[in-house]
CSV table of C-alpha atoms in Angstrom, one decimal:
chain,number,residue,atom,x,y,z
A,5,MET,CA,-7.8,-28.2,7.0
A,6,GLU,CA,-7.0,-25.4,9.7
A,7,GLN,CA,-10.1,-24.2,11.5
A,8,TYR,CA,-11.0,-20.5,12.7
A,9,ASP,CA,-13.9,-19.0,13.8
A,10,VAL,CA,-13.2,-15.7,11.8
A,11,ILE,CA,-11.1,-15.1,8.6
A,12,ILE,CA,-10.8,-11.6,7.8
A,13,ILE,CA,-9.4,-11.1,4.3
A,14,GLY,CA,-7.3,-7.8,4.2
A,15,ALA,CA,-4.8,-6.3,6.9
A,16,GLY,CA,-5.9,-2.6,6.2
A,17,THR,CA,-7.4,-0.7,9.1
A,18,ALA,CA,-10.8,-2.2,8.8
A,19,GLY,CA,-9.4,-5.8,8.7
A,20,LEU,CA,-7.0,-5.1,11.6
A,21,SER,CA,-9.7,-3.5,13.7
A,22,ALA,CA,-11.8,-6.2,13.2
A,23,ALA,CA,-9.0,-8.6,14.1
A,24,ILE,CA,-8.8,-7.1,17.4
A,25,TYR,CA,-12.1,-7.2,18.4
A,26,ALA,CA,-12.5,-11.0,17.0
A,27,ALA,CA,-9.5,-12.1,18.9
A,28,ARG,CA,-10.3,-10.2,21.9
A,29,SER,CA,-14.0,-11.8,21.8
A,30,GLY,CA,-11.9,-15.0,22.2
A,31,LYS,CA,-12.5,-16.1,18.6
A,32,ARG,CA,-10.0,-18.2,16.7
A,33,THR,CA,-9.2,-15.1,14.1
A,34,LEU,CA,-7.1,-15.3,11.0
A,35,VAL,CA,-6.1,-12.4,8.8
A,36,LEU,CA,-5.2,-12.9,5.4
A,37,GLU,CA,-3.1,-10.0,3.4
A,38,GLY,CA,-1.7,-10.4,-0.1
A,39,LYS,CA,0.7,-7.4,0.3
A,40,SER,CA,1.8,-5.6,3.3
A,41,CYS,CA,-0.4,-4.8,6.2
A,42,GLY,CA,-1.6,-1.4,7.0
A,43,GLY,CA,-3.6,-0.8,3.7
A,44,GLN,CA,-3.7,2.7,2.2
A,45,ILE,CA,-2.8,4.6,5.3
A,46,ILE,CA,0.7,3.7,5.2
A,47,ASN,CA,0.9,6.1,2.3
A,48,ALA,CA,-0.2,9.0,4.5
A,49,LYS,CA,2.8,11.2,5.9
A,50,ALA,CA,0.7,12.3,9.0
A,51,VAL,CA,-2.6,11.4,10.2
A,52,VAL,CA,-4.1,14.2,12.0
A,53,ASN,CA,-7.9,13.4,12.0
A,54,TYR,CA,-8.1,10.3,13.9
A,55,PRO,CA,-10.0,10.9,16.9
A,56,GLY,CA,-7.9,10.7,20.3
A,57,ILE,CA,-4.7,10.9,18.4
A,58,LYS,CA,-3.3,14.3,17.6
A,59,GLN,CA,-0.8,13.2,15.1
A,60,ILE,CA,0.6,9.9,13.8
A,61,SER,CA,2.5,8.8,10.7
A,62,GLY,CA,0.4,6.4,8.6
A,63,VAL,CA,3.1,3.8,8.9
A,64,ASP,CA,3.2,4.2,12.6
A,65,PHE,CA,-0.7,3.8,12.9
A,66,ALA,CA,-0.6,0.6,10.9
A,67,MET,CA,2.2,-1.1,12.6
A,68,GLY,CA,0.3,-0.1,15.9
A,69,LEU,CA,-3.1,-1.8,14.7
A,70,TYR,CA,-0.8,-4.8,13.6
A,71,GLU,CA,0.8,-5.3,16.8
A,72,GLN,CA,-2.5,-4.6,18.7
A,73,ALA,CA,-4.3,-7.3,16.6
A,74,VAL,CA,-1.3,-10.0,17.1
A,75,GLU,CA,-0.9,-9.2,20.8
A,76,ALA,CA,-4.8,-9.7,21.0
A,77,GLY,CA,-4.1,-13.3,19.6
A,78,ALA,CA,-5.1,-12.9,15.8
A,79,LYS,CA,-2.8,-14.7,13.4
A,80,VAL,CA,-1.7,-12.7,10.6
A,81,LEU,CA,-0.7,-14.5,7.3
A,82,PHE,CA,1.0,-12.9,4.3
A,83,GLN,CA,-1.0,-14.9,2.0
A,84,LYS,CA,-3.5,-13.8,-0.7
A,85,ALA,CA,-7.0,-15.2,-0.6
A,86,VAL,CA,-7.7,-16.5,-4.1
A,87,ARG,CA,-11.3,-18.0,-3.5
A,88,ILE,CA,-14.2,-18.4,-1.0
A,89,GLU,CA,-16.4,-21.6,-1.1
A,90,LEU,CA,-19.4,-22.2,0.9
A,91,ALA,CA,-19.7,-25.8,2.4
A,92,ASP,CA,-22.6,-26.5,4.4
A,93,SER,CA,-22.4,-23.9,7.4
A,94,LYS,CA,-18.9,-23.5,7.1
A,95,LYS,CA,-16.7,-21.0,4.7
A,96,ILE,CA,-13.5,-22.3,3.2
A,97,VAL,CA,-11.1,-19.6,2.1
A,98,ALA,CA,-8.4,-20.5,-0.3
A,99,THR,CA,-4.9,-19.3,-0.8
A,100,ALA,CA,-2.3,-20.5,-3.5
A,101,LYS,CA,-0.8,-22.3,-0.4
A,102,GLN,CA,-3.6,-23.9,1.3
A,103,ASN,CA,-7.2,-23.8,2.5
A,104,TYR,CA,-8.6,-22.4,5.8
A,105,ALA,CA,-12.1,-23.1,7.1
A,106,CYS,CA,-14.4,-20.6,9.3
A,107,GLY,CA,-17.8,-19.9,10.3
A,108,ALA,CA,-17.9,-16.2,9.2
A,109,VAL,CA,-15.7,-14.2,6.9
A,110,ILE,CA,-15.1,-10.5,6.9
A,111,LEU,CA,-14.1,-8.7,3.6
A,112,ALA,CA,-11.9,-6.0,4.2
A,113,MET,CA,-10.1,-5.8,0.8
A,114,GLY,CA,-10.0,-2.1,0.5
A,115,ALA,CA,-9.9,0.1,-2.6
A,116,LYS,CA,-7.1,0.8,-4.9
A,117,ASN,CA,-6.2,4.0,-7.0
A,118,ARG,CA,-7.9,4.5,-10.1
A,119,PRO,CA,-5.7,4.5,-13.3
A,120,LEU,CA,-6.2,7.5,-15.9
A,121,GLY,CA,-6.9,5.0,-18.6
A,122,LEU,CA,-4.0,6.2,-20.7
A,123,GLU,CA,-1.9,4.2,-23.1
A,124,ARG,CA,1.5,2.6,-21.7
A,125,GLU,CA,0.3,4.0,-18.4
A,126,ALA,CA,1.0,0.7,-16.6
A,127,GLU,CA,4.2,0.5,-18.2
A,128,LEU,CA,5.5,3.8,-17.2
A,129,THR,CA,4.1,3.4,-13.6
A,130,GLY,CA,7.3,3.7,-11.3
A,131,SER,CA,9.1,5.4,-14.3
A,132,GLY,CA,7.3,8.7,-14.1
A,133,VAL,CA,3.8,7.8,-13.4
A,134,SER,CA,2.6,7.5,-9.8
A,135,TYR,CA,-0.5,7.4,-7.7
A,136,CYS,CA,1.1,8.5,-4.4
A,137,ALA,CA,2.6,11.7,-4.1
A,138,THR,CA,3.7,11.1,-0.4
A,139,CYS,CA,5.4,7.9,-1.5
A,140,ASP,CA,7.1,9.0,-4.7
A,141,GLY,CA,7.3,12.6,-4.7
A,142,ALA,CA,10.8,12.7,-3.1
A,143,PHE,CA,12.1,11.1,-6.5
A,144,TYR,CA,11.2,14.3,-8.2
A,145,LYS,CA,12.9,16.9,-6.2
A,146,GLY,CA,13.8,19.9,-8.4
A,147,LYS,CA,12.0,18.4,-11.2
A,148,LYS,CA,8.8,19.4,-13.1
A,149,THR,CA,5.6,17.6,-12.3
A,150,ALA,CA,2.1,17.4,-12.7
A,151,VAL,CA,-1.1,16.2,-10.8
A,152,VAL,CA,-4.2,15.0,-12.1
A,153,GLY,CA,-7.6,15.3,-10.5
A,154,GLY,CA,-9.9,17.7,-8.7
A,155,GLY,CA,-10.5,16.5,-5.2
A,156,ASN,CA,-8.7,16.6,-1.9
A,157,THR,CA,-6.2,14.1,-2.5
A,158,ALA,CA,-4.9,15.7,-5.8
A,159,LEU,CA,-4.9,19.2,-4.2
A,160,GLU,CA,-3.0,18.1,-1.2
A,161,ASP,CA,-0.5,16.2,-3.6
A,162,ALA,CA,0.2,19.3,-5.5
A,163,LEU,CA,0.7,21.0,-2.2
A,164,VAL,CA,3.1,18.8,-1.1
A,165,LEU,CA,5.0,18.4,-4.5
A,166,SER,CA,5.3,22.3,-4.6
A,167,GLU,CA,7.4,22.2,-1.5
A,168,TYR,CA,10.3,20.6,-3.5
A,169,CYS,CA,9.3,20.5,-7.3
A,170,GLN,CA,10.6,22.9,-9.7
A,171,LYS,CA,7.2,23.4,-11.0
A,172,VAL,CA,3.9,21.7,-10.2
A,173,THR,CA,0.8,21.7,-12.8
A,174,LEU,CA,-2.4,20.8,-11.5
A,175,ILE,CA,-4.9,19.4,-14.2
A,176,HIS,CA,-8.4,19.2,-13.7
A,177,ARG,CA,-11.1,18.2,-16.2
A,178,ARG,CA,-13.8,20.6,-14.9
A,179,ASP,CA,-13.6,24.2,-14.2
A,180,SER,CA,-14.0,23.9,-10.3
A,181,PHE,CA,-12.4,21.7,-7.8
A,182,ARG,CA,-14.2,19.1,-5.4
A,183,GLY,CA,-11.5,19.5,-2.8
A,184,GLU,CA,-11.1,22.1,-0.1
A,185,TRP,CA,-11.4,25.8,-1.3
A,186,GLN,CA,-8.9,26.7,1.3
A,187,THR,CA,-6.2,24.3,0.0
A,188,VAL,CA,-7.1,25.8,-3.6
A,189,GLN,CA,-6.3,29.2,-2.5
A,190,GLU,CA,-2.9,28.3,-1.0
A,191,LEU,CA,-2.2,26.5,-4.2
A,192,LYS,CA,-3.0,29.7,-6.3
A,193,GLU,CA,-0.6,31.5,-3.9
A,194,ARG,CA,2.4,29.4,-4.8
A,195,SER,CA,4.5,30.6,-7.4
A,196,ASN,CA,5.7,27.4,-9.0
A,197,VAL,CA,2.2,26.0,-9.1
A,198,GLU,CA,0.2,26.3,-12.3
A,199,ILE,CA,-3.5,25.0,-12.5
A,200,LEU,CA,-5.0,24.2,-15.7
A,201,THR,CA,-8.9,23.5,-15.4
A,202,ASP,CA,-11.0,22.4,-18.3
A,203,THR,CA,-8.0,20.1,-19.3
A,204,VAL,CA,-7.4,16.6,-19.7
A,205,VAL,CA,-4.1,14.2,-20.3
A,206,THR,CA,-4.4,12.5,-23.6
A,207,ALA,CA,-1.0,10.6,-23.9
A,208,LEU,CA,2.1,9.8,-22.0
A,209,GLU,CA,5.6,10.7,-23.9
A,210,GLY,CA,8.9,9.3,-23.3
A,211,ASP,CA,10.6,6.2,-24.1
A,212,ARG,CA,11.4,4.3,-20.9
A,213,GLN,CA,10.9,7.2,-18.6
A,214,LEU,CA,8.2,9.7,-18.8
A,215,THR,CA,9.7,13.0,-20.4
A,216,GLY,CA,6.0,14.8,-20.9
A,217,ILE,CA,2.4,14.5,-21.1
A,218,ARG,CA,0.0,15.7,-24.1
A,219,VAL,CA,-2.9,17.6,-22.5
A,220,ARG,CA,-5.8,19.2,-24.0
A,221,ASN,CA,-8.0,22.3,-23.1
A,222,LEU,CA,-11.6,21.0,-23.5
A,223,LYS,CA,-13.0,24.4,-24.0
A,224,GLN,CA,-10.5,25.9,-26.2
A,225,GLU,CA,-10.0,22.7,-28.2
A,226,LYS,CA,-6.3,23.1,-27.8
A,227,GLU,CA,-3.6,20.5,-27.3
A,228,TRP,CA,0.0,20.7,-26.3
A,229,VAL,CA,2.8,18.9,-24.6
A,230,LEU,CA,4.0,19.6,-21.2
A,231,PRO,CA,7.4,18.7,-20.2
A,232,VAL,CA,7.1,16.7,-16.7
A,233,HIS,CA,9.3,14.1,-15.3
A,234,GLY,CA,6.7,12.9,-12.8
A,235,LEU,CA,2.8,12.4,-13.1
A,236,PHE,CA,0.7,11.9,-10.2
A,237,ALA,CA,-2.9,10.6,-10.7
A,238,ALA,CA,-5.3,11.4,-8.1
A,239,VAL,CA,-8.4,10.5,-9.9
A,240,GLY,CA,-10.4,8.5,-7.1
A,241,GLN,CA,-10.3,4.8,-6.2
A,242,THR,CA,-11.7,1.5,-7.2
A,243,PRO,CA,-12.8,-1.2,-5.1
A,244,GLN,CA,-11.0,-4.6,-4.6
A,245,SER,CA,-14.0,-6.7,-5.0
A,246,GLU,CA,-12.8,-9.2,-7.7
A,247,LEU,CA,-12.6,-12.1,-5.2
A,248,VAL,CA,-16.4,-12.2,-4.4
A,249,ARG,CA,-17.5,-10.8,-7.6
A,250,ASP,CA,-19.6,-13.8,-8.2
A,251,LEU,CA,-20.3,-14.4,-4.6
A,252,VAL,CA,-22.0,-11.3,-2.9
A,253,GLU,CA,-23.9,-8.7,-4.4
A,254,LEU,CA,-21.9,-5.7,-5.7
A,255,ASP,CA,-23.0,-2.2,-6.6
A,256,ASP,CA,-22.7,-0.5,-10.0
A,257,TYR,CA,-19.1,0.8,-9.2
A,258,GLY,CA,-17.9,-2.7,-7.7
A,259,TYR,CA,-18.3,-2.0,-4.0
A,260,ILE,CA,-19.8,-4.6,-2.0
A,261,LYS,CA,-23.1,-4.0,-0.9
A,262,ALA,CA,-23.6,-3.9,2.9
A,263,ASP,CA,-25.4,-1.5,5.4
A,264,GLU,CA,-24.1,0.0,8.4
A,265,SER,CA,-24.4,-3.6,10.0
A,266,CYS,CA,-21.7,-4.9,7.5
A,267,ARG,CA,-24.0,-7.8,6.6
A,268,THR,CA,-23.6,-8.6,2.8
A,269,SER,CA,-26.3,-10.4,0.7
A,270,LEU,CA,-24.7,-13.6,1.8
A,271,PRO,CA,-25.3,-14.7,5.6
A,272,GLY,CA,-22.0,-15.1,7.4
A,273,ILE,CA,-20.0,-12.8,5.1
A,274,PHE,CA,-19.3,-9.2,6.4
A,275,ALA,CA,-18.0,-6.2,4.4
A,276,ALA,CA,-15.8,-3.7,6.1
A,277,GLY,CA,-14.0,-0.4,5.2
A,278,ASP,CA,-13.4,1.0,1.7
A,279,CYS,CA,-14.7,-2.0,-0.2
A,280,ARG,CA,-18.2,-1.8,1.3
A,281,THR,CA,-20.8,0.7,-0.3
A,282,LYS,CA,-20.8,3.9,1.9
A,283,GLU,CA,-21.1,7.6,2.1
A,284,ILE,CA,-17.9,8.3,4.1
A,285,ARG,CA,-14.5,6.8,3.6
A,286,GLN,CA,-12.2,7.9,6.3
A,287,LEU,CA,-9.9,6.1,8.8
A,288,ALA,CA,-12.3,6.1,11.5
A,289,THR,CA,-15.0,5.0,9.6
A,290,ALA,CA,-12.8,2.0,8.4
A,291,ALA,CA,-12.2,1.2,12.1
A,292,ALA,CA,-15.8,1.4,13.0
A,293,ASP,CA,-16.6,-1.0,10.2
A,294,GLY,CA,-14.1,-3.6,11.5
A,295,VAL,CA,-15.5,-3.4,14.8
A,296,THR,CA,-19.0,-3.5,13.8
A,297,ALA,CA,-18.5,-6.5,11.3
A,298,ALA,CA,-16.2,-8.3,14.0
A,299,LEU,CA,-18.9,-8.3,16.5
A,300,ALA,CA,-21.7,-9.5,14.2
A,301,ALA,CA,-19.3,-12.0,13.0
A,302,CYS,CA,-18.6,-13.4,16.6
A,303,GLN,CA,-22.3,-13.8,17.0
A,304,LEU,CA,-22.4,-16.2,14.4
A,305,ALA,CA,-18.9,-18.1,14.9
B,6,MET,CA,15.5,-19.0,12.1
B,7,GLU,CA,15.6,-15.8,14.1
B,8,ILE,CA,16.2,-12.5,12.5
B,9,LYS,CA,19.7,-11.1,13.5
B,10,VAL,CA,20.5,-7.6,14.0
B,11,ILE,CA,24.0,-7.0,12.4
B,12,THR,CA,26.9,-4.5,12.2
B,13,LYS,CA,29.9,-3.6,10.3
B,14,GLU,CA,31.7,-5.7,13.3
B,15,THR,CA,29.8,-8.9,12.6
B,16,PHE,CA,29.1,-8.4,9.0
B,17,GLU,CA,32.2,-10.5,7.8
B,18,THR,CA,31.4,-13.5,10.0
B,19,GLU,CA,27.5,-13.3,9.9
B,20,VAL,CA,27.2,-12.7,6.2
B,21,LEU,CA,30.4,-13.1,4.2
B,22,GLN,CA,31.6,-16.3,5.8
B,23,ALA,CA,28.3,-17.8,6.2
B,24,LYS,CA,27.6,-21.3,4.4
B,25,GLU,CA,24.0,-20.7,3.9
B,26,PRO,CA,22.4,-17.9,1.8
B,27,VAL,CA,21.8,-14.6,3.8
B,28,LEU,CA,19.4,-12.1,2.9
B,29,VAL,CA,20.4,-8.9,4.3
B,30,ASP,CA,17.8,-6.3,5.0
B,31,PHE,CA,19.3,-2.7,4.8
B,32,PHE,CA,17.1,-0.7,6.8
B,33,ALA,CA,16.7,2.8,8.6
B,34,GLU,CA,14.7,3.5,11.9
B,35,TRP,CA,12.9,6.6,10.0
B,36,CYS,CA,12.0,4.3,7.2
B,37,GLY,CA,8.2,3.5,6.9
B,38,PRO,CA,8.4,1.0,4.3
B,39,CYS,CA,11.0,-0.9,6.3
B,40,LYS,CA,8.7,-1.1,9.1
B,41,MET,CA,5.8,-2.6,6.7
B,42,LEU,CA,8.4,-4.9,5.5
B,43,ALA,CA,9.5,-6.5,9.0
B,44,PRO,CA,6.6,-8.7,9.5
B,45,ILE,CA,6.7,-10.0,6.2
B,46,LEU,CA,10.5,-10.9,6.6
B,47,HIS,CA,9.4,-12.5,9.9
B,48,GLU,CA,6.9,-14.9,8.3
B,49,ILE,CA,9.6,-15.8,5.8
B,50,ALA,CA,12.1,-16.5,8.7
B,51,GLU,CA,9.8,-18.7,10.3
B,52,GLU,CA,8.9,-20.9,7.3
B,53,LYS,CA,12.6,-21.0,5.5
B,54,SER,CA,15.0,-22.7,7.6
B,55,ASP,CA,17.7,-22.8,5.2
B,56,LEU,CA,17.5,-19.0,4.9
B,57,LYS,CA,19.5,-16.8,7.2
B,58,ILE,CA,17.9,-13.2,7.6
B,59,CYS,CA,19.9,-10.4,9.1
B,60,LYS,CA,19.0,-6.8,9.5
B,61,LEU,CA,21.5,-3.8,9.0
B,62,ASP,CA,20.9,-0.3,10.1
B,63,ILE,CA,22.1,2.0,7.3
B,64,ASP,CA,22.7,4.8,9.5
B,65,GLN,CA,24.8,3.0,11.8
B,66,ASN,CA,26.7,1.2,9.1
B,67,VAL,CA,27.0,3.7,6.4
B,68,ASP,CA,30.1,2.2,4.9
B,69,LEU,CA,28.7,-1.0,4.2
B,70,ALA,CA,25.7,0.6,2.7
B,71,LEU,CA,27.8,2.5,0.4
B,72,GLU,CA,30.1,-0.4,-0.3
B,73,TYR,CA,26.9,-2.4,-1.7
B,74,GLY,CA,25.3,0.4,-3.5
B,75,VAL,CA,22.2,0.9,-1.2
B,76,GLN,CA,20.6,4.1,-2.1
B,77,ALA,CA,17.2,3.6,-1.0
B,78,VAL,CA,15.7,1.5,2.0
B,79,PRO,CA,14.5,-0.8,2.3
B,80,THR,CA,16.9,-2.7,0.1
B,81,MET,CA,17.5,-6.6,0.4
B,82,ILE,CA,20.8,-8.4,-0.7
B,83,LEU,CA,20.9,-11.9,-0.9
B,84,PHE,CA,24.1,-13.2,-0.2
B,85,ARG,CA,25.5,-16.7,-1.4
B,86,GLN,CA,29.1,-17.8,-0.5
B,87,GLY,CA,30.0,-14.2,0.5
B,88,GLU,CA,28.9,-12.7,-3.1
B,89,ALA,CA,26.0,-10.3,-3.3
B,90,ALA,CA,24.0,-12.4,-5.5
B,91,GLN,CA,20.3,-10.5,-5.7
B,92,LYS,CA,19.3,-7.2,-5.1
B,93,ILE,CA,15.8,-6.0,-4.3
B,94,VAL,CA,14.7,-2.3,-3.7
B,95,GLY,CA,11.6,-1.1,-1.8
B,96,LEU,CA,8.6,-2.7,-0.2
B,97,CYS,CA,7.3,-5.9,-1.9
B,98,SER,CA,4.8,-8.6,-1.3
B,99,LYS,CA,5.9,-11.9,0.3
B,100,ASP,CA,5.0,-13.6,-2.9
B,101,GLU,CA,7.0,-11.1,-5.1
B,102,LEU,CA,9.9,-11.1,-2.6
B,103,LEU,CA,10.2,-15.1,-2.7
B,104,GLN,CA,9.7,-15.0,-6.5
B,105,GLN,CA,12.5,-12.4,-7.4
B,106,LEU,CA,14.8,-14.2,-5.0
B,107,SER,CA,13.9,-17.7,-6.4
B,108,LEU,CA,13.6,-19.1,-2.9
């Protein structure tokens, strides 16, 4: 079995930051990633709030992290971790391909977009339903779209879409937005943006391609069909913690319980970034978690 | 096998006349998902000695991109004996890629 000191699961910002620190500490470091590296930040057109970097695209940021980790000596493999086992003081991480042993594991699986929970939502994903306006918005140039959600992501998605869509309807189930006031004002000034508060989406219409959505005003008890080609869901996230559900303690929402030291309920297993219980989930805090977890892991491994 | 950067000048010999299957990554310098795909292709190239992988910049080779109906990047086309046998559009995981290409 291949032996490592530290195995990091997930090659997003937290995972790759951890890899840089673990590898630079001289530890044999492996990063396992089931999809592509970079995590959620690759969907950001521009990152403008990372201290010390005025502006960078999410992809360039992610690729910079990847290259930095590899150059520091970390090995990054595109294999999905499917199981973690404990064997004496060692931890075994299994992928579909092979098993790897290590002294410490850093869980950095991140979070993914929460679905709206509508019938046929999965079926129509990619055919009108999307969770990323930055990624898929361009497919709906000149068309009618809708955005669901009340936070900053929803507001910014609506703003981005309004640049090139014929019309954008922002739908939120409450009467006020959680996101920044400034952005709401900006949206209100745009002639092609319609804002529906106290409104929910109840059904998706269209055979193989989305043609409209059924919406319901909760206060007026009124329901109607809104013709749209694209529906962008921005209703929050859900942690990717299935891998360790039976291994470490999770909170009620499925986030891995760990404090600022990134230690989980199991010695030698750390949690970093968006999959951890925490107040703030930002790029800089994900990187900070990676560093903290790596240095703690290095003391053990 | 190393990933080769090809152009319209070398396409014929590197891809169409190749004996082994050739996976061509139609990419663009400005395309984010293409950058994310690069390390995945690199890993496949290291593992699969019987597969040749090439990269083609669509902006430098517009005619070829049009000829093969490339409308989005990244688009990957698997060529067997000079014929476009399979096409995959968009960023996907390594497992999905290998599965779709039956490699």
